[in-house]
Structure formats: C-alpha cells, structure tokens
Amino acid sequence: MDFSARLTTLEPAIGKINRVTRLPGDKWLLASGLQKAIRFGDAQRAADFALSLSFVDRKTLWRRIQIICLEDVGPANPELVMDVVAACKSSLWRKQV
C-alpha cells in the first residue's frame, strides 16, 4: 500500500479525536507525557498531550512524533517508520490533519 493510501485509512481514526483539551505545561513536559502515553498504549491521553503540544509548539510536536517512532518502533517495522517520517515532513498532510 502506498503512502497516500495509508493516510486515507487514518482519516476515520483521526475524526474520532474530538475532545479539545489543553493541558498546562511547557513543551518538554508535554512531549514527555506524549511519549509515555504512547508507550503505555493510552491513546486518549496521547491525543490530549499531542493537541496541547500543538498549541504550545507545533514544530516540537512533529519532531517528537518522529523521535518516538524511531525509538519505540524502530527496526520492528521500518516501513511504518518511513511512513511516519514522510507524514511529519509533509506540510500538505499536516495541514489536512
């Protein structure tokens, strides 16, 4: 499946994230919370941290997602890592999401 086809499969999941939560804190604490929530499989908390981090510093959010993917997924799924890095670097995709 090519990159654009995979992105369209994410659209229903992205549409379900409808809670608007702004957690207080600086970008480093929010980025750390995002990584921990992803590691523990807490999707709702990860979405809250990601949304809050996007309000504080969008560049840090997209950079941290790449780091999390490289550190926590890495060699287990190199294709997913390539897709995540490509999505994070695509300004068009980021605007749509």
PDB file of C-alpha atoms in Angstrom:
ATOM      1  CA  MET A   1       0.000   0.000   0.000  1.00  0.00           C
ATOM      2  CA  ASP A   2       1.473   3.357  -0.928  1.00  0.00           C
ATOM      3  CA  PHE A   3       1.860   6.342   1.385  1.00  0.00           C
ATOM      4  CA  SER A   4      -1.229   8.283   0.264  1.00  0.00           C
ATOM      5  CA  ALA A   5      -3.436   5.195   0.560  1.00  0.00           C
ATOM      6  CA  ARG A   6      -2.248   4.646   4.125  1.00  0.00           C
ATOM      7  CA  LEU A   7      -3.020   8.232   5.042  1.00  0.00           C
ATOM      8  CA  THR A   8      -6.599   7.871   3.847  1.00  0.00           C
ATOM      9  CA  THR A   9      -7.002   4.841   6.106  1.00  0.00           C
ATOM     10  CA  LEU A  10      -6.110   7.064   9.080  1.00  0.00           C
ATOM     11  CA  GLU A  11      -8.867   9.597   8.405  1.00  0.00           C
ATOM     12  CA  PRO A  12     -11.657   7.740  10.285  1.00  0.00           C
ATOM     13  CA  ALA A  13      -9.433   7.330  13.339  1.00  0.00           C
ATOM     14  CA  ILE A  14      -8.379  10.972  13.263  1.00  0.00           C
ATOM     15  CA  GLY A  15     -12.014  12.050  13.016  1.00  0.00           C
ATOM     16  CA  LYS A  16     -12.808  10.267  16.308  1.00  0.00           C
ATOM     17  CA  ILE A  17     -10.447  12.540  18.229  1.00  0.00           C
ATOM     18  CA  ASN A  18     -12.942  15.246  19.036  1.00  0.00           C
ATOM     19  CA  ARG A  19     -12.084  16.181  22.610  1.00  0.00           C
ATOM     20  CA  VAL A  20     -10.417  19.542  22.852  1.00  0.00           C
ATOM     21  CA  THR A  21      -8.176  19.513  25.882  1.00  0.00           C
ATOM     22  CA  ARG A  22      -5.364  21.886  26.635  1.00  0.00           C
ATOM     23  CA  LEU A  23      -3.109  20.511  29.314  1.00  0.00           C
ATOM     24  CA  PRO A  24      -0.994  23.063  31.157  1.00  0.00           C
ATOM     25  CA  GLY A  25       2.757  22.820  30.998  1.00  0.00           C
ATOM     26  CA  ASP A  26       5.804  23.575  28.974  1.00  0.00           C
ATOM     27  CA  LYS A  27       6.664  21.843  25.725  1.00  0.00           C
ATOM     28  CA  TRP A  28       9.198  19.490  27.327  1.00  0.00           C
ATOM     29  CA  LEU A  29       6.711  18.108  29.854  1.00  0.00           C
ATOM     30  CA  LEU A  30       4.019  17.769  27.204  1.00  0.00           C
ATOM     31  CA  ALA A  31       6.433  15.976  24.838  1.00  0.00           C
ATOM     32  CA  SER A  32       7.490  13.620  27.625  1.00  0.00           C
ATOM     33  CA  GLY A  33       3.857  12.926  28.527  1.00  0.00           C
ATOM     34  CA  LEU A  34       3.080  12.220  24.873  1.00  0.00           C
ATOM     35  CA  GLN A  35       5.878   9.671  24.632  1.00  0.00           C
ATOM     36  CA  LYS A  36       4.888   7.953  27.886  1.00  0.00           C
ATOM     37  CA  ALA A  37       1.213   7.785  26.886  1.00  0.00           C
ATOM     38  CA  ILE A  38       2.142   6.205  23.562  1.00  0.00           C
ATOM     39  CA  ARG A  39       4.448   3.689  25.280  1.00  0.00           C
ATOM     40  CA  PHE A  40       1.672   2.677  27.665  1.00  0.00           C
ATOM     41  CA  GLY A  41      -0.905   2.460  24.870  1.00  0.00           C
ATOM     42  CA  ASP A  42      -3.153   5.207  26.262  1.00  0.00           C
ATOM     43  CA  ALA A  43      -4.494   6.644  23.006  1.00  0.00           C
ATOM     44  CA  GLN A  44      -6.804   9.258  24.532  1.00  0.00           C
ATOM     45  CA  ARG A  45      -4.127  10.668  26.818  1.00  0.00           C
ATOM     46  CA  ALA A  46      -1.631  10.661  23.920  1.00  0.00           C
ATOM     47  CA  ALA A  47      -4.138  12.614  21.811  1.00  0.00           C
ATOM     48  CA  ASP A  48      -4.608  15.121  24.662  1.00  0.00           C
ATOM     49  CA  PHE A  49      -0.854  15.613  25.031  1.00  0.00           C
ATOM     50  CA  ALA A  50      -0.410  15.920  21.259  1.00  0.00           C
ATOM     51  CA  LEU A  51      -3.175  18.502  20.999  1.00  0.00           C
ATOM     52  CA  SER A  52      -1.803  20.510  23.900  1.00  0.00           C
ATOM     53  CA  LEU A  53       1.717  20.353  22.479  1.00  0.00           C
ATOM     54  CA  SER A  54       0.392  21.545  19.119  1.00  0.00           C
ATOM     55  CA  PHE A  55      -0.935  24.696  20.837  1.00  0.00           C
ATOM     56  CA  VAL A  56       2.422  25.320  22.546  1.00  0.00           C
ATOM     57  CA  ASP A  57       4.880  24.420  19.760  1.00  0.00           C
ATOM     58  CA  ARG A  58       3.863  22.605  16.567  1.00  0.00           C
ATOM     59  CA  LYS A  59       7.421  22.008  15.381  1.00  0.00           C
ATOM     60  CA  THR A  60       8.249  20.209  18.612  1.00  0.00           C
ATOM     61  CA  LEU A  61       5.168  18.006  18.198  1.00  0.00           C
ATOM     62  CA  TRP A  62       6.090  16.812  14.704  1.00  0.00           C
ATOM     63  CA  ARG A  63       9.746  16.354  15.635  1.00  0.00           C
ATOM     64  CA  ARG A  64       8.809  14.393  18.779  1.00  0.00           C
ATOM     65  CA  ILE A  65       6.462  12.080  16.871  1.00  0.00           C
ATOM     66  CA  GLN A  66       9.350  11.155  14.596  1.00  0.00           C
ATOM     67  CA  ILE A  67      11.630  10.540  17.575  1.00  0.00           C
ATOM     68  CA  ILE A  68       9.030   8.398  19.328  1.00  0.00           C
ATOM     69  CA  CYS A  69       8.534   6.327  16.204  1.00  0.00           C
ATOM     70  CA  LEU A  70      12.272   5.853  15.687  1.00  0.00           C
ATOM     71  CA  GLU A  71      12.916   4.947  19.337  1.00  0.00           C
ATOM     72  CA  ASP A  72       9.866   2.826  20.107  1.00  0.00           C
ATOM     73  CA  VAL A  73       9.078   1.210  16.752  1.00  0.00           C
ATOM     74  CA  GLY A  74      12.434   1.309  15.006  1.00  0.00           C
ATOM     75  CA  PRO A  75      13.565  -1.947  13.437  1.00  0.00           C
ATOM     76  CA  ALA A  76      10.330  -3.744  14.346  1.00  0.00           C
ATOM     77  CA  ASN A  77       8.523  -2.007  11.489  1.00  0.00           C
ATOM     78  CA  PRO A  78      10.830   0.040   9.252  1.00  0.00           C
ATOM     79  CA  GLU A  79       8.040   0.666   6.733  1.00  0.00           C
ATOM     80  CA  LEU A  80       5.924   2.358   9.408  1.00  0.00           C
ATOM     81  CA  VAL A  81       8.902   4.481  10.457  1.00  0.00           C
ATOM     82  CA  MET A  82       9.350   5.648   6.860  1.00  0.00           C
ATOM     83  CA  ASP A  83       5.637   6.497   6.598  1.00  0.00           C
ATOM     84  CA  VAL A  84       5.648   8.454   9.867  1.00  0.00           C
ATOM     85  CA  VAL A  85       8.750  10.433   8.934  1.00  0.00           C
ATOM     86  CA  ALA A  86       7.280  11.192   5.489  1.00  0.00           C
ATOM     87  CA  ALA A  87       3.972  12.308   7.033  1.00  0.00           C
ATOM     88  CA  CYS A  88       5.689  14.521   9.608  1.00  0.00           C
ATOM     89  CA  LYS A  89       7.745  16.220   6.915  1.00  0.00           C
ATOM     90  CA  SER A  90       4.780  16.756   4.554  1.00  0.00           C
ATOM     91  CA  SER A  91       3.314  20.193   5.196  1.00  0.00           C
ATOM     92  CA  LEU A  92       0.327  19.342   2.978  1.00  0.00           C
ATOM     93  CA  TRP A  93      -0.514  16.277   5.094  1.00  0.00           C
ATOM     94  CA  ARG A  94      -0.072  18.254   8.329  1.00  0.00           C
ATOM     95  CA  LYS A  95      -2.474  20.941   7.087  1.00  0.00           C
ATOM     96  CA  GLN A  96      -5.083  18.319   6.211  1.00  0.00           C
ATOM     97  CA  VAL A  97      -4.773  16.579   9.565  1.00  0.00           C
TER      98      VAL A  97
END
